[in-house]
Coordinates of C-alpha atoms in Angstrom, one line a residue:
M11 CA 0.0 0.1 0.1
K12 CA 1.4 3.5 -0.9
K13 CA 2.4 5.8 2.0
Q14 CA -0.8 7.0 4.1
P15 CA -1.3 9.9 5.9
S16 CA -1.4 9.6 9.7
I17 CA -5.2 10.9 9.6
A18 CA -7.9 8.9 7.6
L19 CA -11.1 10.6 7.2
G20 CA -14.1 8.8 8.0
T21 CA -17.4 8.6 6.2
W22 CA -19.8 7.1 8.8
S23 CA -22.0 10.2 8.8
W24 CA -22.2 10.5 5.2
G25 CA -25.6 9.8 3.6
K26 CA -28.8 8.7 5.3
G27 CA -30.5 5.4 6.1
M28 CA -29.7 2.6 8.6
A29 CA -26.6 3.4 10.4
G30 CA -26.2 6.4 8.2
G31 CA -25.7 10.0 9.3
D32 CA -29.3 11.0 10.0
Q33 CA -29.6 8.1 12.2
V34 CA -26.2 8.0 14.0
F35 CA -25.2 11.8 14.1
G36 CA -28.5 13.6 13.6
N37 CA -27.3 15.2 10.4
N38 CA -28.1 14.6 6.6
V39 CA -25.0 15.5 4.5
G40 CA -24.9 14.6 0.8
V41 CA -22.6 15.4 -2.4
V42 CA -23.3 19.2 -2.5
E43 CA -22.1 19.7 1.2
L44 CA -19.4 17.1 1.1
R45 CA -17.8 17.8 -2.1
P46 CA -15.8 20.8 -0.8
V47 CA -14.6 18.8 2.1
F48 CA -13.4 16.3 -0.2
E49 CA -11.7 18.6 -2.3
E50 CA -10.0 20.5 0.6
A51 CA -8.8 17.5 2.1
M52 CA -7.3 16.1 -1.0
K53 CA -5.5 19.5 -1.7
N54 CA -3.9 19.1 1.8
G55 CA -2.7 15.5 1.3
L56 CA -5.4 13.7 3.2
N57 CA -6.2 11.0 0.7
L58 CA -7.3 8.1 3.0
W59 CA -10.8 7.8 3.1
D60 CA -12.6 5.2 5.5
S61 CA -16.2 3.7 4.6
A62 CA -18.3 0.7 5.1
V63 CA -21.1 -0.8 3.3
V64 CA -23.3 -0.6 6.2
Y65 CA -22.9 3.3 6.7
G66 CA -26.2 4.2 5.2
M67 CA -26.3 0.8 3.5
G68 CA -24.1 1.9 0.7
D69 CA -25.0 5.4 0.6
S70 CA -21.6 6.5 2.2
E71 CA -19.8 4.4 -0.4
T72 CA -21.9 6.0 -3.3
I73 CA -21.2 9.5 -2.1
L74 CA -17.5 9.0 -1.5
S75 CA -17.1 7.1 -4.8
S76 CA -18.8 10.0 -6.6
F77 CA -15.6 12.0 -5.7
T78 CA -12.8 9.3 -5.9
K79 CA -14.0 8.5 -9.5
G80 CA -12.9 12.0 -10.4
C81 CA -9.4 11.2 -9.2
R82 CA -6.3 9.3 -10.6
R83 CA -6.8 5.8 -8.8
E84 CA -3.3 5.9 -7.2
D85 CA -3.9 9.5 -5.8
V86 CA -6.5 8.1 -3.4
L87 CA -6.7 5.5 -0.6
I88 CA -9.9 3.6 -0.2
S89 CA -10.9 1.8 3.0
T90 CA -13.9 -0.1 3.6
K91 CA -15.6 -2.9 5.3
F92 CA -17.4 -6.2 5.2
T93 CA -20.0 -6.4 8.0
P94 CA -21.2 -9.6 9.1
Q95 CA -24.5 -8.9 10.0
I96 CA -25.5 -7.8 6.6
A97 CA -23.9 -10.8 4.8
D98 CA -25.3 -12.3 1.8
G99 CA -26.3 -15.8 3.4
T100 CA -26.9 -17.4 -0.1
A101 CA -23.6 -16.4 -1.5
A102 CA -21.0 -19.0 -1.8
D103 CA -18.5 -16.5 -0.6
P104 CA -20.3 -13.5 1.3
V105 CA -17.3 -11.6 2.1
A106 CA -16.3 -11.6 -1.6
A107 CA -19.8 -10.8 -2.6
M108 CA -19.9 -7.7 -0.2
C109 CA -16.3 -6.7 -1.5
E110 CA -17.6 -6.9 -5.0
S111 CA -20.5 -4.7 -4.2
S112 CA -17.9 -2.1 -3.0
L113 CA -15.7 -2.3 -5.9
S114 CA -18.3 -1.7 -8.2
R115 CA -19.5 1.2 -6.4
F116 CA -16.2 2.8 -6.4
G117 CA -15.4 1.7 -9.9
T118 CA -12.1 0.2 -9.3
D119 CA -10.5 -3.4 -9.4
Y120 CA -8.9 -3.0 -6.0
I121 CA -9.4 -1.9 -2.3
D122 CA -6.5 -0.4 -0.5
M123 CA -7.7 -1.4 3.0
Y124 CA -10.4 -4.0 3.7
W125 CA -11.8 -5.0 7.2
I126 CA -13.8 -7.3 9.0
H127 CA -16.3 -4.8 10.7
N128 CA -16.8 -6.7 13.8
P129 CA -15.9 -10.2 15.5
A130 CA -19.6 -11.8 14.9
D131 CA -17.7 -15.2 14.2
V132 CA -13.8 -14.8 13.6
E133 CA -13.3 -18.4 12.8
R134 CA -16.1 -18.2 10.1
W135 CA -15.2 -14.7 8.3
T136 CA -11.6 -14.4 8.7
P137 CA -10.5 -17.1 6.5
Y138 CA -12.5 -15.3 3.5
L139 CA -9.9 -12.4 3.5
I140 CA -7.2 -14.6 2.2
Q141 CA -8.2 -15.1 -1.3
L142 CA -9.1 -11.5 -1.6
V143 CA -5.7 -10.5 -0.8
K144 CA -4.2 -13.4 -3.0
S145 CA -6.3 -12.3 -6.0
G146 CA -5.2 -8.8 -5.7
K147 CA -8.8 -7.3 -5.2
V148 CA -7.7 -6.3 -1.6
R149 CA -4.3 -4.9 -1.0
R150 CA -4.4 -4.9 2.8
V151 CA -6.8 -6.3 5.7
G152 CA -7.7 -5.3 9.1
V153 CA -10.1 -6.1 11.8
S154 CA -12.4 -3.7 13.6
N155 CA -13.9 -3.8 17.0
H156 CA -12.2 -6.9 18.1
N157 CA -10.7 -7.7 21.4
L158 CA -7.1 -8.9 22.0
S159 CA -7.7 -12.6 21.9
Q160 CA -9.8 -12.1 18.8
I161 CA -7.1 -10.1 16.9
K162 CA -4.6 -12.8 17.8
R163 CA -6.8 -15.5 16.5
A164 CA -7.5 -13.5 13.1
E165 CA -3.8 -13.2 12.7
E166 CA -3.2 -16.9 13.5
I167 CA -5.6 -17.8 10.6
L168 CA -4.3 -15.4 8.1
S169 CA -0.6 -15.9 8.7
A170 CA -0.9 -19.7 8.2
E171 CA -1.6 -18.6 4.5
G172 CA 0.9 -15.9 4.4
V173 CA -1.6 -12.9 4.9
H174 CA -1.4 -10.6 8.0
V175 CA -3.5 -8.4 10.0
S176 CA -2.2 -4.8 8.8
A177 CA -4.5 -2.8 11.0
V178 CA -6.9 -2.6 13.9
Q179 CA -9.7 -0.1 14.2
N180 CA -11.2 0.3 17.4
H181 CA -13.1 3.1 19.4
Y182 CA -10.4 5.0 21.2
S183 CA -10.2 8.4 22.9
L184 CA -9.0 10.1 26.0
L185 CA -12.4 9.1 27.4
Y186 CA -12.7 5.5 26.1
R187 CA -9.2 3.7 26.5
S188 CA -10.3 0.1 26.4
S189 CA -7.9 -0.9 23.8
E190 CA -5.0 0.7 25.8
K191 CA -6.0 -0.8 28.9
A192 CA -6.6 -4.4 27.4
G193 CA -3.0 -4.3 25.8
I194 CA -4.3 -3.9 22.2
L195 CA -2.1 -0.9 21.7
D196 CA 1.0 -2.6 22.9
Y197 CA 0.2 -5.7 20.8
C198 CA -0.2 -3.6 17.7
K199 CA 3.1 -1.7 18.5
E200 CA 5.2 -4.9 19.1
N201 CA 3.8 -6.5 15.7
G202 CA 4.0 -3.6 13.5
I203 CA 0.2 -3.2 13.1
D204 CA -1.1 0.0 12.4
F205 CA -4.2 1.2 15.0
W206 CA -6.9 3.3 13.6
A207 CA -8.8 5.2 16.4
Y208 CA -12.4 6.0 15.7
M209 CA -14.7 8.3 17.5
V210 CA -11.7 10.2 18.8
L211 CA -13.9 13.0 19.6
E212 CA -16.8 11.1 20.8
Q213 CA -19.3 11.8 18.1

């Protein structure tokens, strides 16, 4: 993955609908309001954008992709997530199916950073990441909202196939420090894993 800035810009509050900005943050911002934000960020080297299919049930990705499609692919870093709770139970590979929906929305053939959004079933979902990395559809993988034992287990599953947890994304702020107290920050530091803090201003 190309060099990334130390700040990722989250798009959880973009769009509306289930888990969208109107439901979670009490706002409803769309393309018109957000385009100047995207353009100003990119001008200042903030080119790492974090989304998820579940944010507004695709609405966040759709808005973000309307901006990223205007950039050279190598100039923007796209991070998005597989959320187990909305997986297609009929698909042979539900993780790949959700990833394909993201690839289609972004109009790209690879995602820079792809996450398992929560540890609904580490044993079940983690192995699906391996083929996504090996196929080149995903450059790096991470786990989000996992505790320390779940992170370690995900790494065991992936590393057996030569893939590794590149990053952990958890709720972390001066007021909410469970990842620090549980030893997750130390584990990440010791193993060269990036730690992405979200809700650093507590919404």
